[in-house]
Coordinates of C-alpha atoms and ligand atoms in Angstrom, one line a residue:
M644 CA 5.2 -7.1 -41.0
F645 CA 8.7 -7.7 -40.5
L646 CA 11.4 -7.9 -42.9
N647 CA 14.4 -9.6 -40.9
D648 CA 17.1 -10.5 -43.4
N649 CA 18.6 -13.1 -40.3
L650 CA 15.7 -15.2 -40.6
K651 CA 15.0 -17.6 -43.3
I652 CA 12.3 -20.0 -43.9
F653 CA 12.8 -22.3 -46.9
S654 CA 9.8 -24.6 -48.6
G655 CA 10.1 -28.9 -49.2
S656 CA 8.1 -30.1 -51.3
S657 CA 5.2 -31.3 -49.7
N658 CA 3.2 -28.3 -48.7
P659 CA 4.7 -25.2 -51.0
S660 CA 1.6 -23.0 -50.2
L661 CA 1.8 -23.4 -46.2
A662 CA 5.0 -22.5 -46.6
I663 CA 3.9 -18.9 -49.1
E664 CA 1.0 -18.4 -46.8
V665 CA 3.3 -18.4 -44.2
C666 CA 5.8 -16.1 -45.6
K667 CA 3.6 -14.0 -46.7
Y668 CA 2.2 -13.1 -42.7
L669 CA 5.9 -12.1 -42.4
G670 CA 6.8 -10.1 -44.8
L671 CA 9.3 -12.1 -46.1
P672 CA 10.2 -13.9 -49.2
I673 CA 10.3 -17.7 -49.3
G674 CA 13.8 -19.0 -49.0
G675 CA 15.5 -19.6 -52.4
S676 CA 16.1 -23.7 -52.8
K677 CA 16.0 -25.8 -55.8
I678 CA 15.2 -29.1 -55.2
S679 CA 16.0 -31.8 -57.9
T680 CA 16.5 -35.4 -58.9
F681 CA 19.3 -37.2 -60.2
P682 CA 18.9 -40.1 -63.5
D683 CA 18.7 -42.4 -60.5
G684 CA 16.1 -40.8 -58.3
E685 CA 18.2 -40.1 -55.9
K686 CA 17.4 -36.1 -54.3
L687 CA 19.8 -33.4 -54.0
I688 CA 18.8 -29.9 -52.6
R689 CA 20.4 -27.0 -53.3
I690 CA 20.1 -24.1 -50.9
E691 CA 20.4 -20.1 -53.4
D692 CA 20.9 -17.9 -50.3
D693 CA 23.4 -16.7 -48.0
V694 CA 22.2 -18.6 -44.5
R695 CA 25.7 -18.4 -42.5
G696 CA 24.9 -16.7 -39.5
R697 CA 20.7 -17.2 -39.8
D698 CA 18.1 -18.6 -37.7
C699 CA 16.6 -20.7 -40.9
F700 CA 13.5 -22.3 -40.6
V701 CA 12.5 -25.7 -43.2
V702 CA 8.7 -26.3 -44.1
Q703 CA 7.5 -30.3 -44.4
S704 CA 4.8 -32.1 -43.6
T705 CA 5.9 -35.7 -43.8
C706 CA 2.9 -36.9 -45.2
R707 CA 2.6 -39.3 -48.3
P708 CA 4.9 -40.0 -49.6
Q709 CA 5.9 -40.0 -46.6
D710 CA 9.1 -41.6 -47.2
E711 CA 10.2 -39.3 -49.8
H712 CA 9.2 -36.5 -47.4
L713 CA 11.3 -37.1 -44.8
M714 CA 14.5 -37.8 -47.0
E715 CA 14.2 -34.4 -48.2
L716 CA 13.7 -32.6 -44.9
L717 CA 16.9 -35.1 -43.4
I718 CA 18.6 -33.5 -46.7
Y719 CA 17.5 -30.0 -46.4
L720 CA 18.5 -30.0 -42.6
D721 CA 22.3 -31.4 -43.5
C722 CA 22.4 -28.2 -46.4
L723 CA 21.7 -25.5 -44.0
R724 CA 23.7 -27.1 -40.9
R725 CA 27.2 -28.1 -43.7
A726 CA 25.9 -24.0 -45.2
S727 CA 26.9 -22.5 -41.3
A728 CA 23.4 -21.6 -40.6
K729 CA 22.7 -20.2 -37.7
R730 CA 20.0 -22.9 -35.8
I731 CA 17.9 -24.6 -38.0
T732 CA 14.3 -24.9 -37.0
A733 CA 12.1 -28.4 -38.7
V734 CA 8.9 -26.8 -39.3
M735 CA 6.8 -30.5 -39.3
P736 CA 3.6 -28.6 -40.0
Y737 CA 2.5 -32.6 -40.0
F738 CA 4.8 -35.7 -38.2
G739 CA 4.2 -38.5 -40.0
Y740 CA 5.1 -41.9 -38.7
A741 CA 3.8 -40.5 -35.5
R742 CA 1.3 -43.4 -34.9
Q743 CA 3.9 -46.1 -33.9
D744 CA 5.3 -44.6 -31.1
R745 CA 5.6 -47.8 -28.5
K746 CA 6.5 -51.3 -28.8
D747 CA 2.7 -53.2 -27.9
E748 CA 4.3 -56.2 -29.5
G749 CA 7.1 -58.2 -30.3
R750 CA 9.3 -57.6 -32.9
V751 CA 7.7 -54.3 -34.1
P752 CA 9.9 -50.3 -34.4
I753 CA 9.1 -47.3 -32.7
T754 CA 9.3 -45.2 -35.8
A755 CA 8.4 -41.9 -33.6
K756 CA 11.4 -42.1 -31.9
L757 CA 13.5 -43.5 -35.5
V758 CA 12.0 -40.2 -37.6
A759 CA 13.1 -38.2 -34.7
N760 CA 16.6 -39.3 -33.7
L761 CA 17.5 -38.5 -37.7
I762 CA 15.8 -35.3 -37.2
T763 CA 18.0 -34.5 -35.6
T764 CA 21.5 -36.2 -36.2
A765 CA 20.5 -34.4 -39.5
G766 CA 20.9 -31.2 -37.7
A767 CA 18.1 -29.8 -36.3
D768 CA 18.4 -27.9 -33.6
R769 CA 14.3 -27.4 -33.1
V770 CA 11.1 -28.4 -34.2
L771 CA 7.9 -26.7 -34.5
A772 CA 4.8 -29.3 -34.9
I773 CA 1.2 -29.2 -34.9
D774 CA -0.3 -32.1 -33.2
L775 CA 2.0 -34.9 -33.0
H776 CA -0.8 -37.1 -32.0
A777 CA 0.2 -38.3 -28.2
H778 CA 2.4 -34.9 -26.6
Q779 CA 4.6 -37.6 -24.7
L780 CA 6.3 -37.8 -28.6
Q781 CA 8.3 -34.5 -27.7
G782 CA 10.0 -35.9 -25.6
F783 CA 11.6 -38.6 -27.9
F784 CA 13.4 -35.3 -29.2
D785 CA 16.2 -34.4 -27.0
I786 CA 15.9 -30.8 -29.2
P787 CA 13.7 -28.1 -27.5
V788 CA 10.3 -28.8 -29.5
D789 CA 8.0 -26.5 -29.7
H790 CA 4.0 -27.7 -29.9
L791 CA 0.8 -26.6 -31.3
T792 CA -2.3 -27.5 -31.9
G793 CA -5.0 -26.7 -34.8
E794 CA -7.2 -26.8 -31.7
L795 CA -7.1 -23.1 -31.5
V796 CA -8.2 -22.9 -35.5
L797 CA -10.5 -25.6 -35.4
S798 CA -12.7 -24.0 -31.9
R799 CA -12.3 -20.8 -33.4
Y800 CA -14.3 -21.7 -36.6
F801 CA -17.2 -23.5 -34.9
R802 CA -17.2 -21.5 -31.6
D803 CA -18.2 -18.5 -34.5
K804 CA -21.0 -21.3 -36.4
K805 CA -22.9 -21.1 -32.2
I806 CA -24.4 -24.3 -33.2
P807 CA -27.3 -24.6 -30.8
D808 CA -27.8 -27.9 -29.0
L809 CA -24.0 -29.2 -28.7
S810 CA -22.7 -32.5 -28.3
V811 CA -18.8 -33.0 -28.5
V812 CA -18.2 -36.9 -28.8
S813 CA -14.5 -37.9 -28.4
P814 CA -15.0 -40.8 -31.5
D815 CA -12.6 -43.0 -28.9
V816 CA -11.4 -42.9 -25.4
G817 CA -7.7 -41.6 -26.5
N818 CA -9.1 -38.3 -27.8
L819 CA -11.2 -37.2 -24.5
K820 CA -8.7 -34.7 -23.2
T821 CA -9.1 -33.1 -26.4
A822 CA -12.7 -33.1 -26.3
A823 CA -13.1 -32.0 -23.1
R824 CA -11.3 -28.9 -24.1
Y825 CA -13.6 -27.9 -27.1
A826 CA -16.9 -28.9 -25.1
G827 CA -15.3 -26.0 -22.5
H828 CA -14.1 -23.8 -25.1
L829 CA -17.7 -24.0 -27.2
N830 CA -20.2 -24.9 -24.0
G831 CA -21.3 -28.2 -25.2
D832 CA -21.4 -31.8 -23.8
L833 CA -19.6 -34.2 -23.6
A834 CA -19.6 -37.7 -25.0
I835 CA -17.5 -40.8 -26.0
V836 CA -17.6 -43.1 -28.7
H837 CA -15.6 -46.5 -27.4
K838 CA -14.5 -48.0 -30.4
K839 CA -13.0 -51.0 -30.4
R840 CA -9.5 -51.4 -33.6
I841 CA -9.5 -55.1 -35.8
S842 CA -7.2 -53.7 -38.1
G843 CA -5.8 -50.9 -39.4
S844 CA -8.1 -49.4 -41.8
Q845 CA -11.6 -52.0 -39.9
V846 CA -13.0 -50.4 -36.7
Q847 CA -15.9 -51.5 -34.2
A848 CA -17.6 -49.3 -32.5
G849 CA -18.6 -50.0 -29.1
E850 CA -20.6 -48.0 -26.8
L851 CA -21.8 -44.4 -27.0
I852 CA -21.2 -42.8 -23.4
G853 CA -23.4 -40.2 -22.3
S854 CA -26.2 -39.6 -24.5
V855 CA -26.8 -37.3 -28.1
E856 CA -30.3 -37.5 -28.6
G857 CA -31.3 -34.6 -30.0
C858 CA -28.6 -32.8 -30.2
N859 CA -26.4 -31.1 -33.3
V860 CA -22.6 -33.8 -32.5
L861 CA -19.4 -32.0 -33.4
M862 CA -16.2 -34.9 -33.3
C863 CA -13.2 -33.7 -32.6
D864 CA -9.4 -35.7 -33.3
D865 CA -6.4 -35.2 -34.8
I866 CA -5.9 -37.6 -37.4
I867 CA -8.3 -38.7 -40.5
A868 CA -6.6 -41.7 -42.2
T869 CA -8.7 -44.1 -43.3
A870 CA -11.7 -42.6 -41.3
G871 CA -12.6 -45.8 -39.9
T872 CA -12.8 -44.9 -36.8
I873 CA -14.7 -41.1 -37.4
C874 CA -17.1 -42.6 -39.5
T875 CA -18.3 -45.7 -37.1
A876 CA -18.4 -43.1 -34.3
A877 CA -20.3 -40.3 -37.1
E878 CA -23.5 -43.5 -37.8
L879 CA -23.4 -44.5 -34.1
V880 CA -24.2 -41.1 -32.8
K881 CA -26.8 -41.0 -35.7
E882 CA -28.4 -44.1 -34.9
R883 CA -28.5 -42.6 -30.8
G884 CA -30.5 -39.2 -32.5
A885 CA -28.2 -36.7 -33.7
K886 CA -29.3 -34.1 -35.3
K887 CA -26.5 -32.5 -37.3
V888 CA -22.9 -34.2 -37.3
Y889 CA -19.5 -31.6 -37.7
V890 CA -16.4 -33.8 -37.6
G891 CA -13.2 -31.0 -36.6
V892 CA -9.7 -33.2 -37.5
T893 CA -6.2 -31.7 -37.7
H894 CA -4.5 -33.7 -40.0
G895 CA -6.5 -35.0 -43.1
V896 CA -4.5 -37.2 -43.7
F897 CA -7.5 -39.4 -46.0
A898 CA -5.8 -42.9 -47.0
P899 CA -7.6 -45.0 -48.9
P900 CA -10.7 -46.0 -48.8
A901 CA -11.5 -42.7 -46.3
L902 CA -12.7 -40.2 -49.4
E903 CA -15.4 -43.2 -50.2
R904 CA -15.7 -43.3 -46.9
L905 CA -16.6 -39.9 -45.6
A906 CA -18.5 -39.0 -49.1
K907 CA -21.5 -42.0 -47.6
A908 CA -20.8 -41.2 -43.8
P909 CA -23.6 -39.2 -42.2
I910 CA -21.2 -36.4 -41.5
D911 CA -22.2 -32.5 -42.4
E912 CA -19.0 -31.0 -42.7
I913 CA -16.2 -32.4 -42.1
V914 CA -13.0 -29.8 -41.2
V915 CA -9.8 -29.6 -41.4
T916 CA -6.5 -27.7 -41.3
N917 CA -4.2 -27.4 -44.5
T918 CA -1.2 -29.5 -43.0
I919 CA -1.4 -31.0 -45.2
P920 CA -2.8 -30.3 -49.2
L921 CA -6.1 -31.1 -50.4
T922 CA -5.8 -33.6 -52.9
E923 CA -7.9 -33.3 -56.8
E924 CA -10.2 -36.5 -55.3
A925 CA -11.1 -34.7 -52.0
K926 CA -11.7 -31.6 -53.4
Q927 CA -14.6 -32.9 -55.0
I928 CA -15.9 -34.3 -51.3
K929 CA -17.6 -30.0 -51.4
K930 CA -18.7 -31.5 -47.8
I931 CA -15.1 -30.8 -47.0
K932 CA -13.9 -27.9 -44.9
V933 CA -9.9 -26.9 -45.2
L934 CA -8.6 -24.1 -42.6
S935 CA -5.5 -22.7 -43.0
V936 CA -2.6 -22.9 -39.6
A937 CA -0.2 -20.0 -41.5
V938 CA -1.1 -17.0 -39.1
M939 CA -0.5 -19.8 -36.4
L940 CA 2.5 -21.2 -37.3
G941 CA 4.2 -17.6 -38.7
E942 CA 3.6 -16.1 -35.5
A943 CA 5.6 -19.1 -33.7
I944 CA 8.5 -19.0 -35.9
K945 CA 8.6 -15.5 -35.0
R946 CA 8.8 -15.7 -31.3
I947 CA 10.8 -18.8 -32.0
H948 CA 13.0 -15.8 -33.5
R949 CA 12.5 -13.1 -31.3
D950 CA 12.4 -15.5 -28.1
E951 CA 9.5 -15.6 -27.4
S952 CA 7.1 -17.4 -25.6
I953 CA 4.9 -20.0 -27.5
S954 CA 2.7 -20.9 -24.9
A955 CA 1.7 -16.8 -24.5
L956 CA 0.2 -17.9 -27.6
F957 CA -2.5 -20.4 -26.2
G958 CA -4.4 -17.9 -24.6
Q959 CA -4.5 -15.6 -27.9
E960 CA -7.7 -14.8 -30.0
A961 CA -5.0 -14.1 -33.3
Y962 CA -6.1 -16.6 -35.5
Ligands
R5P866 C1 -6.9 -42.9 -33.1 O1 -5.8 -42.8 -32.3 C2 -6.2 -41.5 -33.9 O2 -6.4 -40.4 -32.9 C3 -7.4 -41.3 -35.1 O3 -8.5 -41.9 -34.4 C4 -7.2 -43.0 -36.0 O4 -5.9 -42.5 -36.1 C5 -7.7 -42.8 -37.1 O5 -7.7 -43.5 -38.1 P1 -8.5 -43.8 -39.1 O6 -9.5 -42.7 -40.0 O7 -7.8 -45.1 -39.7 O8 -10.0 -44.7 -38.2

Protein backbone atom coordinates (compact mmCIF):
# COMPACT_ATOMS: atom_id res chain seq x y z
CA MET A 1 0.00 0.00 0.00
CA PHE A 2 2.77 2.42 0.91
CA LEU A 3 6.20 1.18 0.05
CA ASN A 4 8.97 3.69 0.52
CA ASP A 5 12.60 2.82 1.06
CA ASN A 6 13.11 6.07 2.90
CA LEU A 7 10.76 5.07 5.73
CA LYS A 8 11.93 2.50 8.28
CA ILE A 9 9.93 1.07 11.16
CA PHE A 10 11.69 -0.85 13.92
CA SER A 11 10.20 -2.73 16.82
CA GLY A 12 11.41 -3.05 20.39
CA SER A 13 10.52 -6.22 22.26
CA SER A 14 7.51 -4.85 24.18
CA ASN A 15 4.86 -5.10 21.47
CA PRO A 16 6.19 -6.66 18.26
CA SER A 17 2.78 -7.84 17.09
CA LEU A 18 1.50 -4.25 17.02
CA ALA A 19 4.61 -3.09 15.12
CA ILE A 20 4.10 -5.89 12.57
CA GLU A 21 0.43 -4.91 12.14
CA VAL A 22 1.45 -1.30 11.55
CA CYS A 23 4.00 -2.40 8.94
CA LYS A 24 1.38 -4.58 7.24
CA TYR A 25 -0.95 -1.62 7.02
CA LEU A 26 1.81 0.46 5.45
CA GLY A 27 2.98 -2.35 3.18
CA LEU A 28 6.49 -2.22 4.59
CA PRO A 29 8.76 -4.91 5.98
CA ILE A 30 9.70 -4.44 9.61
CA GLY A 31 13.18 -2.90 9.95
CA GLY A 32 15.96 -5.39 10.57
CA SER A 33 17.46 -5.28 14.03
CA LYS A 34 18.79 -7.74 16.55
CA ILE A 35 18.43 -7.45 20.30
CA SER A 36 20.80 -9.58 22.35
CA THR A 37 21.91 -9.71 25.95
CA PHE A 38 25.49 -9.83 27.19
CA PRO A 39 26.31 -12.41 29.88
CA ASP A 40 26.12 -9.70 32.55
CA GLY A 41 22.59 -8.76 31.49
CA GLU A 42 23.36 -5.60 29.49
CA LYS A 43 21.49 -5.21 26.19
CA LEU A 44 23.02 -4.89 22.74
CA ILE A 45 20.93 -3.70 19.81
CA ARG A 46 22.27 -3.91 16.30
CA ILE A 47 20.39 -2.27 13.43
CA GLU A 48 20.69 -4.50 10.40
CA ASP A 49 19.29 -2.14 7.74
CA ASP A 50 20.98 0.89 6.26
CA VAL A 51 19.34 3.89 7.96
CA ARG A 52 21.63 6.72 6.83
CA GLY A 53 19.44 9.67 5.82
CA ARG A 54 16.23 7.67 6.46
CA ASP A 55 13.05 8.59 8.37
CA CYS A 56 13.05 6.07 11.23
CA PHE A 57 10.35 5.07 13.72
CA VAL A 58 10.84 2.82 16.76
CA VAL A 59 7.68 1.24 18.19
CA GLN A 60 8.06 0.54 21.88
CA SER A 61 5.51 0.61 24.71
CA THR A 62 7.19 1.18 28.04
CA CYS A 63 4.93 -1.31 29.77
CA ARG A 64 6.10 -4.02 32.18
CA PRO A 65 9.01 -4.62 32.67
CA GLN A 66 9.03 -0.82 32.34
CA ASP A 67 12.70 -0.17 33.08
CA GLU A 68 13.87 -2.83 30.65
CA HIS A 69 11.60 -1.59 27.88
CA LEU A 70 12.55 2.02 28.49
CA MET A 71 16.26 1.23 28.41
CA GLU A 72 15.78 -0.76 25.22
CA LEU A 73 14.05 2.21 23.61
CA LEU A 74 16.88 4.53 24.67
CA ILE A 75 19.47 2.18 23.21
CA TYR A 76 17.50 1.97 19.94
CA LEU A 77 17.37 5.76 19.71
CA ASP A 78 21.09 6.06 20.39
CA CYS A 79 21.83 3.37 17.86
CA LEU A 80 19.79 5.06 15.10
CA ARG A 81 21.28 8.47 15.82
CA ARG A 82 24.81 7.10 15.62
CA ALA A 83 23.90 5.31 12.39
CA SER A 84 23.00 8.74 10.86
CA ALA A 85 19.22 8.35 10.60
CA LYS A 86 17.81 11.63 9.30
CA ARG A 87 14.85 11.80 11.68
CA ILE A 88 13.93 9.48 14.56
CA THR A 89 10.46 9.16 16.03
CA ALA A 90 9.86 7.30 19.28
CA VAL A 91 6.46 5.66 18.81
CA MET A 92 5.13 4.99 22.30
CA PRO A 93 1.68 3.40 22.17
CA TYR A 94 1.90 3.25 25.99
CA PHE A 95 4.09 5.73 27.84
CA GLY A 96 4.98 4.28 31.25
CA TYR A 97 5.81 6.42 34.29
CA ALA A 98 3.27 8.98 33.03
CA ARG A 99 1.18 9.08 36.18
CA GLN A 100 3.96 10.56 38.30
CA ASP A 101 3.55 13.89 36.58
CA ARG A 102 3.62 16.43 39.43
CA LYS A 103 5.28 17.02 42.75
CA ASP A 104 2.24 17.04 45.00
CA GLU A 105 4.20 16.23 48.16
CA GLY A 106 7.78 16.75 49.28
CA ARG A 107 10.73 14.64 48.10
CA VAL A 108 9.03 12.81 45.22
CA PRO A 109 10.17 12.67 41.56
CA ILE A 110 8.36 13.72 38.41
CA THR A 111 9.11 10.59 36.43
CA ALA A 112 7.09 11.64 33.38
CA LYS A 113 9.47 14.57 32.90
CA LEU A 114 12.53 12.43 33.62
CA VAL A 115 11.50 9.91 30.95
CA ALA A 116 10.77 12.73 28.48
CA ASN A 117 14.28 14.09 29.07
CA LEU A 118 15.84 10.66 28.62
CA ILE A 119 14.04 10.05 25.32
CA THR A 120 15.10 13.42 23.94
CA THR A 121 18.71 13.05 25.11
CA ALA A 122 18.94 9.57 23.62
CA GLY A 123 18.19 10.97 20.15
CA ALA A 124 14.45 11.19 19.43
CA ASP A 125 13.45 14.06 17.15
CA ARG A 126 9.73 13.48 17.69
CA VAL A 127 7.37 11.38 19.76
CA LEU A 128 4.15 9.71 18.65
CA ALA A 129 2.09 8.62 21.65
CA ILE A 130 -1.41 7.45 22.53
CA ASP A 131 -3.36 8.75 25.55
CA LEU A 132 -0.51 10.17 27.63
CA HIS A 133 -2.60 10.16 30.81
CA ALA A 134 -2.66 13.98 30.80
CA HIS A 135 -2.50 16.20 27.72
CA GLN A 136 -0.01 18.54 29.39
CA LEU A 137 2.62 15.78 29.30
CA GLN A 138 3.23 16.87 25.71
CA GLY A 139 4.83 19.98 27.19
CA PHE A 140 7.35 17.85 29.10
CA PHE A 141 9.09 17.34 25.76
CA ASP A 142 10.94 20.08 23.91
CA ILE A 143 10.50 18.14 20.66
CA PRO A 144 7.23 17.75 18.72
CA VAL A 145 4.74 15.28 20.17
CA ASP A 146 1.88 13.88 18.13
CA HIS A 147 -0.75 12.77 20.57
CA LEU A 148 -3.36 10.25 19.45
CA THR A 149 -6.23 8.88 21.43
CA GLY A 150 -7.71 5.40 21.78
CA GLU A 151 -11.09 7.11 21.91
CA LEU A 152 -11.24 7.07 18.11
CA VAL A 153 -11.12 3.29 18.04
CA LEU A 154 -13.15 2.66 21.19
CA SER A 155 -15.99 5.05 20.47
CA ARG A 156 -16.48 3.60 17.00
CA TYR A 157 -16.78 0.12 18.55
CA PHE A 158 -19.38 1.26 21.07
CA ARG A 159 -21.25 3.31 18.49
CA ASP A 160 -21.55 0.20 16.30
CA LYS A 161 -22.96 -1.73 19.26
CA LYS A 162 -25.91 0.69 19.33
CA ILE A 163 -26.37 0.35 23.10
CA PRO A 164 -29.85 1.57 24.07
CA ASP A 165 -30.52 3.86 27.08
CA LEU A 166 -26.85 4.69 27.36
CA SER A 167 -25.29 6.63 30.18
CA VAL A 168 -21.55 7.37 29.93
CA VAL A 169 -19.96 7.39 33.36
CA SER A 170 -16.61 8.91 34.19
CA PRO A 171 -15.12 6.73 36.95
CA ASP A 172 -13.34 9.77 38.39
CA VAL A 173 -13.47 13.53 38.09
CA GLY A 174 -10.16 13.73 36.16
CA ASN A 175 -11.67 11.86 33.24
CA LEU A 176 -14.78 13.97 32.92
CA LYS A 177 -13.89 15.73 29.66
CA THR A 178 -13.20 12.40 27.96
CA ALA A 179 -16.48 10.95 29.22
CA ALA A 180 -18.32 14.03 27.98
CA ARG A 181 -16.82 13.53 24.51
CA TYR A 182 -17.93 9.87 24.49
CA ALA A 183 -21.41 10.90 25.60
CA GLY A 184 -21.47 13.39 22.72
CA HIS A 185 -20.31 10.84 20.11
CA LEU A 186 -22.65 8.14 21.37
CA ASN A 187 -25.66 10.27 22.17
CA GLY A 188 -25.68 9.17 25.80
CA ASP A 189 -26.31 10.87 29.12
CA LEU A 190 -23.38 11.75 31.36
CA ALA A 191 -22.67 10.88 35.02
CA ILE A 192 -19.54 11.04 37.22
CA VAL A 193 -18.24 9.03 40.13
CA HIS A 194 -16.39 11.04 42.69
CA LYS A 195 -13.61 8.65 43.76
CA LYS A 196 -11.29 8.80 46.73
CA ARG A 197 -7.90 7.10 46.35
CA ILE A 198 -6.80 5.51 49.61
CA SER A 199 -3.56 3.93 48.33
CA GLY A 200 -1.94 2.89 45.03
CA SER A 201 -4.37 -0.01 44.71
CA GLN A 202 -7.31 0.93 46.95
CA VAL A 203 -10.08 3.24 45.86
CA GLN A 204 -13.27 4.23 47.62
CA ALA A 205 -16.24 5.33 45.53
CA GLY A 206 -17.71 8.52 46.90
CA GLU A 207 -20.86 9.82 45.25
CA LEU A 208 -22.43 9.31 41.88
CA ILE A 209 -23.30 12.63 40.28
CA GLY A 210 -26.09 11.99 37.80
CA SER A 211 -28.48 9.08 37.42
CA VAL A 212 -27.96 5.64 35.88
CA GLU A 213 -31.21 4.03 37.01
CA GLY A 214 -32.44 1.72 34.23
CA CYS A 215 -29.53 2.69 31.96
CA ASN A 216 -26.81 0.69 30.27
CA VAL A 217 -23.55 2.21 31.41
CA LEU A 218 -20.30 2.79 29.53
CA MET A 219 -17.36 3.72 31.72
CA CYS A 220 -14.30 5.07 29.98
CA ASP A 221 -10.81 5.77 31.25
CA ASP A 222 -7.26 5.97 29.95
CA ILE A 223 -5.80 3.18 32.09
CA ILE A 224 -6.82 0.14 34.05
CA ALA A 225 -3.91 -0.48 36.43
CA THR A 226 -5.04 -2.33 39.57
CA ALA A 227 -8.68 -1.94 38.44
CA GLY A 228 -9.61 -0.36 41.78
CA THR A 229 -11.10 2.69 40.06
CA ILE A 230 -13.19 0.87 37.47
CA CYS A 231 -14.42 -1.97 39.72
CA THR A 232 -15.44 0.36 42.53
CA ALA A 233 -17.30 2.56 40.07
CA ALA A 234 -18.96 -0.50 38.49
CA GLU A 235 -20.26 -1.64 41.88
CA LEU A 236 -21.61 1.82 42.59
CA VAL A 237 -23.49 2.15 39.30
CA LYS A 238 -24.95 -1.34 39.75
CA GLU A 239 -26.15 -0.39 43.24
CA ARG A 240 -27.77 2.66 41.67
CA GLY A 241 -29.78 0.59 39.23
CA ALA A 242 -27.61 0.32 36.10
CA LYS A 243 -28.44 -2.57 33.74
CA LYS A 244 -25.38 -3.63 31.71
CA VAL A 245 -21.95 -2.19 32.44
CA TYR A 246 -19.39 -1.78 29.64
CA VAL A 247 -15.87 -0.47 30.05
CA GLY A 248 -13.74 1.16 27.34
CA VAL A 249 -10.13 1.87 28.23
CA THR A 250 -7.07 2.58 26.10
CA HIS A 251 -4.30 0.96 28.13
CA GLY A 252 -4.87 -2.42 29.82
CA VAL A 253 -1.98 -2.32 32.28
CA PHE A 254 -3.66 -4.97 34.47
CA ALA A 255 -1.32 -4.80 37.47
CA PRO A 256 -2.14 -7.24 40.28
CA PRO A 257 -4.83 -7.68 41.55
CA ALA A 258 -6.59 -6.25 38.48
CA LEU A 259 -7.49 -9.56 36.82
CA GLU A 260 -9.00 -11.06 39.98
CA ARG A 261 -10.99 -7.88 40.54
CA LEU A 262 -12.21 -7.66 36.96
CA ALA A 263 -13.22 -11.31 36.87
CA LYS A 264 -15.51 -10.75 39.86
CA ALA A 265 -16.73 -7.23 39.04
CA PRO A 266 -20.28 -6.59 37.79
CA ILE A 267 -18.97 -5.64 34.35
CA ASP A 268 -20.33 -7.25 31.18
CA GLU A 269 -17.55 -6.29 28.77
CA ILE A 270 -14.11 -4.70 29.16
CA VAL A 271 -12.71 -3.30 25.93
CA VAL A 272 -9.06 -2.27 25.78
CA THR A 273 -6.68 -1.57 22.91
CA ASN A 274 -3.47 -3.35 22.01
CA THR A 275 -1.13 -0.54 23.11
CA ILE A 276 0.00 -3.15 25.64
CA PRO A 277 -0.10 -6.82 24.64
CA LEU A 278 -2.51 -8.98 26.64
CA THR A 279 -0.82 -11.51 28.91
CA GLU A 280 -1.84 -15.18 28.79
CA GLU A 281 -3.59 -14.74 32.16
CA ALA A 282 -5.58 -11.77 30.89
CA LYS A 283 -6.63 -13.77 27.82
CA GLN A 284 -8.39 -16.21 30.16
CA ILE A 285 -10.87 -13.51 31.15
CA LYS A 286 -13.35 -13.83 28.35
CA LYS A 287 -15.08 -10.52 28.99
CA ILE A 288 -11.87 -8.68 28.00
CA LYS A 289 -11.89 -7.69 24.32
CA VAL A 290 -8.97 -6.09 22.50
CA LEU A 291 -9.24 -3.57 19.65
CA SER A 292 -6.26 -2.69 17.48
CA VAL A 293 -4.75 0.77 17.18
CA ALA A 294 -2.49 -0.36 14.32
CA VAL A 295 -4.36 1.41 11.52
CA MET A 296 -4.51 4.66 13.50
CA LEU A 297 -0.78 4.44 14.26
CA GLY A 298 0.05 3.48 10.69
CA GLU A 299 -1.93 6.44 9.34
CA ALA A 300 -0.17 8.78 11.77
CA ILE A 301 3.26 7.44 10.76
CA LYS A 302 2.39 7.85 7.09
CA ARG A 303 1.30 11.44 7.68
CA ILE A 304 4.37 12.32 9.75
CA HIS A 305 6.57 10.87 7.03
CA ARG A 306 4.76 12.88 4.35
CA ASP A 307 4.58 16.06 6.46
CA GLU A 308 0.80 15.91 6.43
CA SER A 309 -1.63 16.95 9.15
CA ILE A 310 -2.22 14.58 12.05
CA SER A 311 -5.12 16.53 13.49
CA ALA A 312 -7.02 15.85 10.27
CA LEU A 313 -7.07 12.22 11.46
CA PHE A 314 -9.35 13.05 14.36
CA GLY A 315 -12.23 13.94 12.11
CA GLN A 316 -11.95 10.65 10.22
CA GLU A 317 -13.94 7.48 10.51
CA ALA A 318 -11.22 5.39 8.85
CA TYR A 319 -10.51 3.18 11.85
C1 LIG B 1 -6.46 8.07 37.10
O1 LIG B 1 -6.21 9.26 37.06
C2 LIG B 1 -6.49 7.22 35.87
O2 LIG B 1 -7.25 7.82 34.86
C3 LIG B 1 -7.04 5.84 36.18
O3 LIG B 1 -8.37 5.96 36.61
C4 LIG B 1 -6.25 5.14 37.23
O4 LIG B 1 -4.89 5.32 37.02
C5 LIG B 1 -6.57 3.68 37.24
O5 LIG B 1 -5.85 3.06 38.25
P1 LIG B 1 -6.41 1.78 38.97
O6 LIG B 1 -6.86 0.82 37.92
O7 LIG B 1 -5.21 1.25 39.76
O8 LIG B 1 -7.49 2.21 39.89
